[in-house]
Tab-separated table of C-alpha atoms in Angstrom:
chain	number	residue	atom	x	y	z
P	1	MET	CA	-30.428	185.984	105.349
P	2	ALA	CA	-28.580	186.540	108.626
P	3	LYS	CA	-27.228	183.460	110.355
P	4	VAL	CA	-27.020	182.669	114.025
P	5	PHE	CA	-24.121	180.316	114.598
P	6	LYS	CA	-24.661	177.970	117.507
P	7	LYS	CA	-23.092	174.962	119.176
P	8	THR	CA	-24.787	172.888	121.870
P	9	SER	CA	-22.923	170.836	124.446
P	10	LYS	CA	-23.411	167.065	124.352
P	11	SER	CA	-25.213	167.234	127.694
P	12	GLY	CA	-27.673	169.728	126.230
P	13	GLY	CA	-27.200	172.166	129.102
P	14	LEU	CA	-25.310	174.857	127.134
P	15	THR	CA	-25.968	176.389	123.733
P	16	LEU	CA	-23.389	178.945	122.585
P	17	CYS	CA	-24.727	181.470	120.028
P	18	LEU	CA	-22.908	184.074	117.923
P	19	GLY	CA	-24.226	186.387	115.233
P	20	LYS	CA	-21.027	186.232	113.186
P	21	ARG	CA	-17.683	184.451	113.112
P	22	ASP	CA	-15.494	187.053	111.393
P	23	TYR	CA	-14.209	189.954	113.497
P	24	VAL	CA	-12.335	192.733	111.752
P	25	ASP	CA	-9.080	194.255	112.981
P	26	HIS	CA	-9.355	197.963	112.089
P	27	MET	CA	-5.783	198.609	113.363
P	28	SER	CA	-6.961	201.018	116.084
P	29	LYS	CA	-9.531	198.545	117.482
P	30	VAL	CA	-11.086	195.142	116.791
P	31	ASP	CA	-14.791	194.330	116.444
P	32	GLN	CA	-16.295	193.379	119.791
P	33	VAL	CA	-17.325	189.745	120.271
P	34	ASP	CA	-20.957	189.761	121.442
P	35	GLY	CA	-22.843	186.527	122.057
P	36	VAL	CA	-25.269	184.704	124.309
P	37	VAL	CA	-25.435	181.303	125.962
P	38	LYS	CA	-28.801	179.613	126.408
P	39	LEU	CA	-28.832	177.507	129.585
P	40	ASP	CA	-30.791	174.576	130.959
P	41	THR	CA	-29.810	174.827	134.630
P	42	SER	CA	-31.800	171.849	135.902
P	43	GLU	CA	-28.692	169.693	136.500
P	44	PHE	CA	-26.074	172.383	137.195
P	45	GLY	CA	-26.218	172.092	140.995
P	46	SER	CA	-23.638	174.455	142.510
P	47	ARG	CA	-21.532	174.623	139.371
P	48	LYS	CA	-21.033	177.844	137.440
P	49	VAL	CA	-21.011	178.693	133.725
P	50	PHE	CA	-18.061	180.548	132.225
P	51	VAL	CA	-17.351	181.817	128.729
P	52	GLN	CA	-13.767	182.022	127.534
P	53	LEU	CA	-12.145	183.642	124.517
P	54	ALA	CA	-8.663	182.322	123.742
P	55	CYS	CA	-6.087	183.131	121.093
P	56	ALA	CA	-3.652	180.254	120.670
P	57	PHE	CA	-0.934	178.920	118.414
P	58	ARG	CA	-1.474	175.320	117.384
P	59	TYR	CA	1.669	173.290	116.625
P	60	GLY	CA	-0.168	170.196	115.461
P	61	SER	CA	-3.309	168.103	115.739
P	62	ASP	CA	-4.951	167.217	119.043
P	63	ASP	CA	-4.195	163.542	118.439
P	64	LEU	CA	-0.482	164.368	118.731
P	65	ASP	CA	-0.905	165.512	122.351
P	66	VAL	CA	0.676	162.446	123.942
P	67	MET	CA	2.874	161.805	126.961
P	68	GLY	CA	1.890	165.144	128.479
P	69	LEU	CA	3.303	167.135	125.568
P	70	CYS	CA	0.921	169.926	124.555
P	71	PHE	CA	0.916	171.053	120.947
P	72	ARG	CA	-1.005	174.256	121.685
P	73	LYS	CA	0.368	177.464	123.218
P	74	ASP	CA	-2.052	180.062	124.563
P	75	ILE	CA	-1.184	183.612	123.512
P	76	TRP	CA	-4.092	185.352	125.287
P	77	ILE	CA	-7.088	184.162	127.349
P	78	HIS	CA	-9.974	186.001	128.979
P	79	GLN	CA	-12.927	184.496	130.891
P	80	VAL	CA	-16.199	185.805	132.274
P	81	GLN	CA	-18.762	184.173	134.553
P	82	ILE	CA	-22.289	184.358	133.171
P	83	TYR	CA	-24.125	182.031	135.601
P	84	PRO	CA	-24.832	182.853	138.321
P	85	GLU	CA	-24.532	186.338	136.834
P	86	SER	CA	-21.518	188.187	138.246
P	87	HIS	CA	-21.237	190.880	135.588
P	88	LYS	CA	-23.752	191.761	132.899
P	89	PRO	CA	-22.320	193.502	129.832
P	90	THR	CA	-23.844	196.601	128.282
P	91	LEU	CA	-26.379	195.166	125.875
P	92	THR	CA	-25.785	195.804	122.176
P	93	ASP	CA	-28.055	195.389	119.149
P	94	MET	CA	-26.396	192.021	118.558
P	95	HIS	CA	-27.201	190.885	122.129
P	96	ASN	CA	-30.831	191.962	121.831
P	97	THR	CA	-31.272	190.198	118.503
P	98	LEU	CA	-29.691	186.952	119.725
P	99	MET	CA	-31.642	186.979	123.008
P	100	LYS	CA	-34.925	187.464	121.167
P	101	LYS	CA	-34.084	184.578	118.875
P	102	CYS	CA	-32.862	182.206	121.599
P	103	GLY	CA	-35.646	182.930	124.088
P	104	ASP	CA	-35.662	182.601	127.882
P	105	ASN	CA	-32.611	181.684	129.966
P	106	SER	CA	-30.247	183.405	127.500
P	107	TYR	CA	-27.245	185.053	129.119
P	108	PRO	CA	-25.204	187.695	127.230
P	109	PHE	CA	-21.420	188.113	127.182
P	110	SER	CA	-18.902	190.397	125.473
P	111	PHE	CA	-15.169	190.304	124.800
P	112	GLU	CA	-12.823	193.047	123.669
P	113	ILE	CA	-10.017	191.604	121.533
P	114	PRO	CA	-6.741	193.495	122.072
P	115	ASN	CA	-5.465	194.979	118.821
P	116	ASN	CA	-1.923	193.695	119.410
P	117	LEU	CA	-2.954	190.072	118.863
P	118	PRO	CA	-2.296	188.258	115.565
P	119	CYS	CA	-4.940	187.693	112.926
P	120	SER	CA	-6.167	184.152	112.299
P	121	ILE	CA	-3.763	182.130	110.146
P	122	SER	CA	-3.701	178.444	109.289
P	123	LEU	CA	-0.891	176.545	107.595
P	124	GLN	CA	-2.216	174.464	104.728
P	125	PRO	CA	-1.952	170.732	105.478
P	126	GLY	CA	-0.632	168.225	102.986
P	127	PRO	CA	-3.055	165.980	101.045
P	128	GLU	CA	-2.699	163.172	103.608
P	129	ASP	CA	-2.546	165.272	106.793
P	130	LYS	CA	-5.462	164.877	109.191
P	131	GLY	CA	-6.808	166.829	112.140
P	132	LYS	CA	-6.780	170.564	112.779
P	133	SER	CA	-4.271	172.707	110.915
P	134	CYS	CA	-1.287	174.355	112.541
P	135	GLY	CA	-1.544	178.100	112.981
P	136	VAL	CA	-3.152	180.853	115.045
P	137	ASP	CA	-6.828	180.556	115.949
P	138	PHE	CA	-9.437	182.182	118.203
P	139	GLU	CA	-11.947	180.050	120.089
P	140	VAL	CA	-15.035	181.002	122.091
P	141	LYS	CA	-15.827	178.329	124.676
P	142	ALA	CA	-18.746	178.057	127.103
P	143	TYR	CA	-18.266	175.503	129.879
P	144	LEU	CA	-19.593	174.289	133.197
P	145	ALA	CA	-17.120	174.285	136.100
P	146	ASN	CA	-16.667	174.908	139.806
P	147	ASP	CA	-13.896	177.504	139.492
P	148	LYS	CA	-13.028	180.136	136.923
P	149	CYS	CA	-9.260	179.706	136.842
P	150	ASN	CA	-8.388	176.298	138.233
P	151	PRO	CA	-5.930	174.569	135.856
P	152	ASP	CA	-6.296	171.308	137.771
P	153	GLU	CA	-10.059	171.103	137.404
P	154	THR	CA	-11.153	168.579	134.801
P	155	ILE	CA	-13.887	169.952	132.570
P	156	ASP	CA	-16.119	167.261	131.113
P	157	LYS	CA	-16.309	167.574	127.314
P	158	LYS	CA	-20.052	166.947	127.446
P	159	ASP	CA	-20.377	170.197	129.421
P	160	THR	CA	-18.489	172.295	126.839
P	161	ALA	CA	-19.608	174.165	123.710
P	162	ARG	CA	-16.997	175.679	121.361
P	163	LEU	CA	-16.983	177.856	118.240
P	164	ILE	CA	-13.920	178.929	116.268
P	165	ILE	CA	-13.995	182.575	115.158
P	166	ARG	CA	-11.651	184.531	112.895
P	167	LYS	CA	-9.842	187.816	113.473
P	168	ILE	CA	-9.274	189.230	110.002
P	169	GLN	CA	-7.206	192.172	108.792
P	170	TYR	CA	-8.980	195.266	107.533
P	171	ALA	CA	-7.569	197.018	104.467
P	172	PRO	CA	-6.507	200.642	105.100
P	173	ALA	CA	-8.953	203.221	103.771
P	174	GLN	CA	-6.304	205.065	101.808
P	175	VAL	CA	-4.201	203.362	99.161
P	176	GLY	CA	-0.677	204.677	98.645
P	177	ALA	CA	1.586	204.903	95.647
P	178	GLY	CA	2.873	201.603	94.333
P	179	PRO	CA	6.492	200.467	94.709
P	180	LYS	CA	9.055	200.797	91.940
P	181	ALA	CA	12.364	198.991	91.397
P	182	ASP	CA	15.045	199.093	88.732
P	183	ILE	CA	18.424	197.546	88.002
P	184	CYS	CA	21.184	198.106	85.480
P	185	LYS	CA	23.364	195.053	84.845
P	186	GLY	CA	26.390	194.687	82.607
P	187	PHE	CA	27.701	191.519	80.959
P	188	MET	CA	31.016	190.177	79.780
P	189	MET	CA	31.786	190.767	76.116
P	190	SER	CA	29.372	193.695	76.034
P	191	ASP	CA	30.282	197.273	76.845
P	192	LYS	CA	26.702	198.325	77.630
P	193	PRO	CA	24.115	197.013	80.124
P	194	VAL	CA	20.509	195.826	80.326
P	195	HIS	CA	18.136	198.177	82.148
P	196	LEU	CA	15.089	196.631	83.843
P	197	GLU	CA	12.385	198.662	85.586
P	198	ALA	CA	9.164	197.393	87.197
P	199	SER	CA	6.410	199.165	89.126
P	200	LEU	CA	2.910	198.701	90.594
P	201	GLU	CA	0.026	201.185	90.427
P	202	LYS	CA	-0.663	201.064	94.186
P	203	ASP	CA	0.761	199.610	97.384
P	204	LEU	CA	-2.122	197.255	98.296
P	205	TYR	CA	-4.285	194.717	96.456
P	206	PHE	CA	-7.221	192.537	97.495
P	207	HIS	CA	-7.147	188.749	97.221
P	208	GLY	CA	-8.344	187.782	93.751
P	209	GLU	CA	-7.780	191.240	92.285
P	210	ASN	CA	-5.768	191.590	89.076
P	211	ILE	CA	-2.326	193.063	89.750
P	212	PRO	CA	-0.985	195.065	86.775
P	213	ILE	CA	2.827	195.223	86.637
P	214	LYS	CA	4.426	197.825	84.386
P	215	ILE	CA	7.686	196.504	82.914
P	216	LYS	CA	10.298	198.448	80.934
P	217	ILE	CA	13.362	196.774	79.393
P	218	ASN	CA	16.133	198.664	77.636
P	219	ASN	CA	18.572	196.165	76.181
P	220	GLU	CA	21.710	198.065	75.149
P	221	THR	CA	23.852	194.925	74.925
P	222	ASN	CA	24.721	192.754	71.939
P	223	LYS	CA	22.807	189.856	73.576
P	224	THR	CA	19.155	188.822	73.271
P	225	VAL	CA	16.748	188.700	76.196
P	226	LYS	CA	15.231	185.284	75.434
P	227	LYS	CA	12.261	185.430	77.777
P	228	PHE	CA	11.257	186.582	81.249
P	229	SER	CA	9.201	185.292	84.148
P	230	ILE	CA	7.076	186.757	86.940
P	231	THR	CA	6.950	184.964	90.287
P	232	VAL	CA	5.048	185.854	93.468
P	233	GLU	CA	6.561	184.401	96.649
P	234	GLN	CA	4.873	184.092	100.025
P	235	THR	CA	7.271	184.257	102.967
P	236	THR	CA	6.067	182.761	106.259
P	237	ASP	CA	8.034	183.644	109.392
P	238	ILE	CA	6.991	181.580	112.434
P	239	VAL	CA	8.343	183.769	115.233
P	240	LEU	CA	6.542	182.337	118.255
P	241	TYR	CA	8.569	179.237	118.978
P	242	SER	CA	11.513	179.092	116.579
P	243	ALA	CA	13.315	180.940	113.812
P	244	ASP	CA	11.422	179.021	111.145
P	245	LYS	CA	11.224	181.120	107.993
P	246	TYR	CA	10.512	179.829	104.509
P	247	SER	CA	9.228	181.031	101.126
P	248	LYS	CA	6.887	179.326	98.670
P	249	PRO	CA	5.843	180.464	95.189
P	250	VAL	CA	2.115	181.174	94.863
P	251	PHE	CA	2.270	182.379	91.259
P	252	ASN	CA	4.694	181.749	88.390
P	253	GLN	CA	4.350	182.532	84.706
P	254	GLU	CA	6.824	182.695	81.848
P	255	PHE	CA	6.489	185.145	78.964
P	256	GLY	CA	8.083	184.252	75.640
P	257	GLU	CA	8.642	187.830	74.406
P	258	THR	CA	12.221	188.439	73.263
P	259	VAL	CA	14.088	191.716	73.401
P	260	ASP	CA	16.682	191.970	70.655
P	261	PRO	CA	20.082	193.650	71.087
P	262	ASN	CA	19.879	197.451	71.143
P	263	SER	CA	16.096	197.500	71.454
P	264	THR	CA	13.441	198.198	74.075
P	265	TYR	CA	10.305	196.549	75.446
P	266	GLU	CA	7.493	198.126	77.460
P	267	SER	CA	4.242	196.512	78.581
P	268	THR	CA	1.781	196.157	81.461
P	269	LEU	CA	1.119	192.534	82.421
P	270	SER	CA	-1.589	191.439	84.891
P	271	ILE	CA	-1.198	188.599	87.384
P	272	THR	CA	-3.549	187.125	90.012
P	273	PRO	CA	-2.119	184.857	92.734
P	274	VAL	CA	-4.957	182.781	94.220
P	275	LEU	CA	-5.289	179.807	96.561
P	276	ALA	CA	-7.145	177.766	93.919
P	277	GLU	CA	-3.849	177.304	92.054
P	278	ASN	CA	-1.963	176.272	95.207
P	279	LYS	CA	-4.207	173.713	96.939
P	280	GLU	CA	-1.507	171.023	97.202
P	281	LYS	CA	1.291	173.108	98.749
P	282	ARG	CA	1.852	171.963	102.317
P	283	GLY	CA	2.716	174.733	104.776
P	284	LEU	CA	1.315	177.597	102.731
P	285	ALA	CA	-0.095	180.308	105.027
P	286	LEU	CA	-3.860	180.904	104.666
P	287	ASP	CA	-6.286	183.275	106.336
P	288	GLY	CA	-7.868	181.347	109.211
P	289	ARG	CA	-10.162	178.595	107.986
P	290	LEU	CA	-13.573	177.713	109.403
P	291	LYS	CA	-14.675	174.133	108.876
P	292	ASP	CA	-16.610	173.553	105.648
P	293	GLU	CA	-15.869	177.108	104.496
P	294	ASP	CA	-13.302	178.172	101.937
P	295	THR	CA	-10.588	180.738	102.558
P	296	ASN	CA	-7.766	182.454	100.671
P	297	LEU	CA	-4.034	183.045	100.825
P	298	ALA	CA	-3.001	184.638	104.115
P	299	SER	CA	-3.204	188.407	104.209
P	300	THR	CA	-0.031	190.416	104.622
P	301	THR	CA	0.819	190.964	108.300
P	302	MET	CA	0.311	194.649	109.150
P	303	LEU	CA	2.851	195.572	111.827
P	304	ARG	CA	1.957	198.236	114.381
P	305	PRO	CA	4.703	200.336	116.002
P	306	GLY	CA	5.691	198.994	119.409
P	307	VAL	CA	4.104	195.544	119.033
P	308	GLU	CA	6.415	192.636	119.816
P	309	LYS	CA	6.724	190.366	116.794
P	310	ASP	CA	6.805	187.244	118.994
P	311	VAL	CA	3.215	187.896	120.089
P	312	LEU	CA	2.028	187.830	116.477
P	313	GLY	CA	2.957	184.150	116.110
P	314	ILE	CA	3.231	184.081	112.312
P	315	LEU	CA	4.329	186.905	110.006
P	316	VAL	CA	3.332	186.749	106.334
P	317	SER	CA	4.737	188.844	103.500
P	318	TYR	CA	4.815	188.735	99.688
P	319	LYS	CA	7.158	189.858	96.954
P	320	ILE	CA	7.055	189.897	93.149
P	321	LYS	CA	10.172	188.834	91.240
P	322	ILE	CA	10.659	189.783	87.597
P	323	ASN	CA	13.502	187.780	86.061
P	324	LEU	CA	15.009	188.268	82.587
P	325	MET	CA	16.928	185.397	80.973
P	326	VAL	CA	19.690	186.768	78.754
P	327	ALA	CA	21.274	184.531	76.095
P	328	GLY	CA	24.748	183.528	77.217
P	329	GLY	CA	24.773	186.107	79.951
P	330	GLY	CA	22.701	184.967	82.948
P	331	ASP	CA	19.722	186.616	84.631
P	332	VAL	CA	18.571	190.126	85.500
P	333	THR	CA	16.138	190.303	88.439
P	334	VAL	CA	14.184	192.984	90.326
P	335	GLU	CA	11.849	192.522	93.284
P	336	LEU	CA	8.748	194.466	94.342
P	337	PRO	CA	7.014	194.200	97.735
P	338	LEU	CA	3.347	193.187	97.545
P	339	GLN	CA	0.599	193.632	100.138
P	340	LEU	CA	-2.409	191.305	99.811
P	341	ILE	CA	-5.453	191.987	102.009
P	342	LEU	CA	-8.920	190.455	102.359
P	343	LYS	CA	-11.727	192.640	101.027
P	344	ILE	CA	-14.423	193.038	103.669
P	345	ILE	CA	-17.978	192.794	102.364
P	346	SER	CA	-20.425	194.909	104.360
P	347	LEU	CA	-23.185	192.957	106.092
P	348	ILE	CA	-26.729	194.024	106.993
P	349	PRO	CA	-26.504	195.961	110.296
P	350	VAL	CA	-27.842	193.720	113.027
P	351	HIS	CA	-30.112	196.444	114.450
P	352	LEU	CA	-32.068	196.393	111.158
P	353	ILE	CA	-32.938	192.720	111.666
P	354	THR	CA	-35.916	191.988	113.913
P	355	SER	CA	-37.224	188.703	115.211
P	356	SER	CA	-40.709	189.644	113.988
P	357	ASP	CA	-39.746	188.363	110.561
P	358	PRO	CA	-38.448	184.802	111.041
P	359	SER	CA	-37.487	184.558	107.371
P	360	LEU	CA	-34.505	186.802	108.099
P	361	PHE	CA	-32.967	184.228	110.401
P	362	SER	CA	-31.517	180.779	110.022
P	363	LEU	CA	-29.976	178.915	112.892
P	364	SER	CA	-26.770	177.348	111.644
P	365	GLN	CA	-25.290	174.704	113.871
P	366	LYS	CA	-21.861	174.091	112.397
P	367	PRO	CA	-19.122	172.058	114.028
P	368	THR	CA	-15.792	173.786	114.534
């Protein structure tokens, strides 16, 4: 069943409608945002209706905006006037479907999202935090005003309808060879070293997918490798407003296998870092969250050549650490880079859905 997401202003004069809320960044271009606004113009007078798409970085909750201090920084904004009509977009299948569903007085709009903007990311709040999460979000807003770009004009909240959408990263079509790392470390009182080698099968994994790690240990010393651990760390680099960079573990497991002196060990061990095991970690980066819908760990930031990092707001990366604990000798550690990406599930093409069969539609009015 295809959903039409809608939000109606408190005055009842505006109803913002979208056919989807996830828009995929294909690296070369981003899905176009097509929607309609259904209007009741009886009390508009000389005022106009605009639709705005904004990408912004949120520092904190709206209730922290006190004493004129704004906790939201706009990264990119674009507006169009839809009433009275000043520019009518080329109608798409999505427009036609929404306009048939919404009926008369439905006005279409379209936005092209530049491909140099960040994907949606939210920083996980603590158990007692309230309000909207910090992070990067995209918002479509329909509103009634006198001027398109007058920062001093006060827009009444009852004449505004908003929907949060997500810009999500698309996984590359071709998967490359996986990374490999090795180290050879010597110890006091032993004339030979420990060799540790680790590798992945491919360079990219989907959220929730098992990640097999091939591990080889050649212990040529007279010491015993007591055990080893595998840790996945998420590094979040907030580049927009400060040099705030921190790492948090999203997976950790110890393995009790020992490797005796002058012996070897070889195995493939599977791990799966998931958000479900990290729900209480404040500040963890997540893919943008829509209210009342679940999400996952943030996808790895895919950097394009020539794009300024500051514009991306938040950079997310992962690494796998394999650490051997050697009796009386310390640790032996290697690191592997890890790319985690959201798997996109194909939806029914909108042009295959017709309003002649109402069972294919449900109008979902969800708050943002």
